[in-house]
Amino acid sequence: MSVYEKTFTLKDEDHTMGNAVRYMLNKNPQVSLAGYSVPHPMEKSVNVRVQTTGEVTATAAMRDALLDIISVCDHVHDTFDTAVADFKAKQPAPMDADSK
């Protein structure tokens, strides 16, 4: 096995993380193959297979994919916080029950 092909095992993860990593790896033009499998439904781990074109190592491609996932999560978090703040700012001021 060369440095351009590798299988990574993600412990305590399931299809959610496996599919996200696979998606990000497949977006990379330097990755020729990326897939994942769950060894057994009762086992909480995911095996991610990566093969690159030889321009980058499999480890570098995996690192880049994980950093891309972090960037997407940060963007979603920031966008959600902004949307909540905008929603709250548009709400009418609460009425005081004692002001009759």
PDB file of C-alpha atoms in Angstrom:
ATOM      1  CA  MET A   1       0.000   0.000   0.000  1.00  0.00           C
ATOM      2  CA  SER A   2       1.301   3.451  -0.878  1.00  0.00           C
ATOM      3  CA  VAL A   3       0.852   6.838   0.770  1.00  0.00           C
ATOM      4  CA  TYR A   4      -1.673   7.654  -1.977  1.00  0.00           C
ATOM      5  CA  GLU A   5      -4.225   5.085  -0.812  1.00  0.00           C
ATOM      6  CA  LYS A   6      -5.390   4.508   2.709  1.00  0.00           C
ATOM      7  CA  THR A   7      -8.325   3.342   4.807  1.00  0.00           C
ATOM      8  CA  PHE A   8      -9.142   5.459   7.848  1.00  0.00           C
ATOM      9  CA  THR A   9     -11.310   4.232  10.719  1.00  0.00           C
ATOM     10  CA  LEU A  10     -13.425   6.882  12.448  1.00  0.00           C
ATOM     11  CA  LYS A  11     -14.383   5.651  15.909  1.00  0.00           C
ATOM     12  CA  ASP A  12     -17.715   6.578  17.509  1.00  0.00           C
ATOM     13  CA  GLU A  13     -19.121   7.802  14.185  1.00  0.00           C
ATOM     14  CA  ASP A  14     -21.902   6.633  11.868  1.00  0.00           C
ATOM     15  CA  HIS A  15     -23.294   7.249   8.375  1.00  0.00           C
ATOM     16  CA  THR A  16     -23.685  10.976   9.036  1.00  0.00           C
ATOM     17  CA  MET A  17     -19.960  11.617   9.331  1.00  0.00           C
ATOM     18  CA  GLY A  18     -19.021   8.932   6.807  1.00  0.00           C
ATOM     19  CA  ASN A  19     -21.193  10.458   4.107  1.00  0.00           C
ATOM     20  CA  ALA A  20     -20.020  14.013   4.858  1.00  0.00           C
ATOM     21  CA  VAL A  21     -16.355  12.976   4.611  1.00  0.00           C
ATOM     22  CA  ARG A  22     -17.012  10.986   1.431  1.00  0.00           C
ATOM     23  CA  TYR A  23     -18.765  13.985  -0.131  1.00  0.00           C
ATOM     24  CA  MET A  24     -15.935  16.396   0.701  1.00  0.00           C
ATOM     25  CA  LEU A  25     -13.294  13.947  -0.520  1.00  0.00           C
ATOM     26  CA  ASN A  26     -15.103  13.440  -3.825  1.00  0.00           C
ATOM     27  CA  LYS A  27     -15.225  17.228  -4.384  1.00  0.00           C
ATOM     28  CA  ASN A  28     -11.418  17.245  -4.412  1.00  0.00           C
ATOM     29  CA  PRO A  29     -10.112  16.765  -7.995  1.00  0.00           C
ATOM     30  CA  GLN A  30      -6.941  15.167  -6.578  1.00  0.00           C
ATOM     31  CA  VAL A  31      -8.994  12.288  -5.126  1.00  0.00           C
ATOM     32  CA  SER A  32      -9.669   9.462  -7.559  1.00  0.00           C
ATOM     33  CA  LEU A  33     -11.745   7.304  -5.182  1.00  0.00           C
ATOM     34  CA  ALA A  34     -13.485   7.932  -1.893  1.00  0.00           C
ATOM     35  CA  GLY A  35     -16.035   5.745  -0.187  1.00  0.00           C
ATOM     36  CA  TYR A  36     -17.081   4.622   3.238  1.00  0.00           C
ATOM     37  CA  SER A  37     -18.607   1.609   4.919  1.00  0.00           C
ATOM     38  CA  VAL A  38     -19.983   0.773   8.327  1.00  0.00           C
ATOM     39  CA  PRO A  39     -18.579  -2.634   9.311  1.00  0.00           C
ATOM     40  CA  HIS A  40     -21.627  -3.632  11.375  1.00  0.00           C
ATOM     41  CA  PRO A  41     -24.786  -1.760  12.468  1.00  0.00           C
ATOM     42  CA  MET A  42     -24.011  -2.432  16.127  1.00  0.00           C
ATOM     43  CA  GLU A  43     -20.435  -1.185  15.794  1.00  0.00           C
ATOM     44  CA  LYS A  44     -19.976   2.580  16.097  1.00  0.00           C
ATOM     45  CA  SER A  45     -17.229   3.098  13.544  1.00  0.00           C
ATOM     46  CA  VAL A  46     -16.869   4.056   9.900  1.00  0.00           C
ATOM     47  CA  ASN A  47     -14.158   2.974   7.482  1.00  0.00           C
ATOM     48  CA  VAL A  48     -13.273   5.628   4.898  1.00  0.00           C
ATOM     49  CA  ARG A  49     -11.262   4.548   1.865  1.00  0.00           C
ATOM     50  CA  VAL A  50      -9.247   7.230   0.044  1.00  0.00           C
ATOM     51  CA  GLN A  51      -7.190   6.936  -3.133  1.00  0.00           C
ATOM     52  CA  THR A  52      -5.592   9.977  -4.713  1.00  0.00           C
ATOM     53  CA  THR A  53      -4.207  10.727  -8.152  1.00  0.00           C
ATOM     54  CA  GLY A  54      -0.674  10.955  -6.739  1.00  0.00           C
ATOM     55  CA  GLU A  55      -0.590  14.733  -6.428  1.00  0.00           C
ATOM     56  CA  VAL A  56      -1.333  14.633  -2.680  1.00  0.00           C
ATOM     57  CA  THR A  57      -1.203  11.894  -0.070  1.00  0.00           C
ATOM     58  CA  ALA A  58      -4.345  10.213   1.172  1.00  0.00           C
ATOM     59  CA  THR A  59      -3.709  11.651   4.632  1.00  0.00           C
ATOM     60  CA  ALA A  60      -3.468  15.194   3.240  1.00  0.00           C
ATOM     61  CA  ALA A  61      -6.692  14.723   1.273  1.00  0.00           C
ATOM     62  CA  MET A  62      -8.453  13.429   4.396  1.00  0.00           C
ATOM     63  CA  ARG A  63      -7.157  16.362   6.463  1.00  0.00           C
ATOM     64  CA  ASP A  64      -8.370  18.831   3.832  1.00  0.00           C
ATOM     65  CA  ALA A  65     -11.808  17.175   3.728  1.00  0.00           C
ATOM     66  CA  LEU A  66     -12.145  17.361   7.515  1.00  0.00           C
ATOM     67  CA  LEU A  67     -11.074  21.020   7.517  1.00  0.00           C
ATOM     68  CA  ASP A  68     -13.672  21.706   4.806  1.00  0.00           C
ATOM     69  CA  ILE A  69     -16.346  20.096   6.999  1.00  0.00           C
ATOM     70  CA  ILE A  70     -15.298  22.319   9.907  1.00  0.00           C
ATOM     71  CA  SER A  71     -15.568  25.388   7.643  1.00  0.00           C
ATOM     72  CA  VAL A  72     -19.061  24.394   6.504  1.00  0.00           C
ATOM     73  CA  CYS A  73     -20.179  23.807  10.101  1.00  0.00           C
ATOM     74  CA  ASP A  74     -18.783  27.191  11.163  1.00  0.00           C
ATOM     75  CA  HIS A  75     -20.624  28.883   8.280  1.00  0.00           C
ATOM     76  CA  VAL A  76     -23.921  27.171   9.154  1.00  0.00           C
ATOM     77  CA  HIS A  77     -23.512  28.131  12.821  1.00  0.00           C
ATOM     78  CA  ASP A  78     -22.792  31.786  11.989  1.00  0.00           C
ATOM     79  CA  THR A  79     -25.664  31.973   9.482  1.00  0.00           C
ATOM     80  CA  PHE A  80     -28.075  30.463  12.008  1.00  0.00           C
ATOM     81  CA  ASP A  81     -27.001  32.893  14.751  1.00  0.00           C
ATOM     82  CA  THR A  82     -27.469  35.835  12.364  1.00  0.00           C
ATOM     83  CA  ALA A  83     -30.921  34.615  11.321  1.00  0.00           C
ATOM     84  CA  VAL A  84     -32.010  34.208  14.958  1.00  0.00           C
ATOM     85  CA  ALA A  85     -30.759  37.691  15.826  1.00  0.00           C
ATOM     86  CA  ASP A  86     -32.564  39.169  12.795  1.00  0.00           C
ATOM     87  CA  PHE A  87     -35.780  37.357  13.736  1.00  0.00           C
ATOM     88  CA  LYS A  88     -35.630  38.578  17.336  1.00  0.00           C
ATOM     89  CA  ALA A  89     -34.957  42.153  16.188  1.00  0.00           C
ATOM     90  CA  LYS A  90     -38.109  42.128  14.036  1.00  0.00           C
ATOM     91  CA  GLN A  91     -40.381  40.943  16.833  1.00  0.00           C
ATOM     92  CA  PRO A  92     -42.630  43.550  18.462  1.00  0.00           C
ATOM     93  CA  ALA A  93     -41.710  44.654  21.949  1.00  0.00           C
ATOM     94  CA  PRO A  94     -43.428  42.554  24.640  1.00  0.00           C
ATOM     95  CA  MET A  95     -46.386  44.202  26.286  1.00  0.00           C
ATOM     96  CA  ASP A  96     -46.235  44.831  30.000  1.00  0.00           C
ATOM     97  CA  ALA A  97     -49.190  43.122  31.717  1.00  0.00           C
ATOM     98  CA  ASP A  98     -49.130  45.653  34.587  1.00  0.00           C
ATOM     99  CA  SER A  99     -49.533  48.754  32.399  1.00  0.00           C
ATOM    100  CA  LYS A 100     -53.383  48.884  32.405  1.00  0.00           C
TER     101      LYS A 100
END
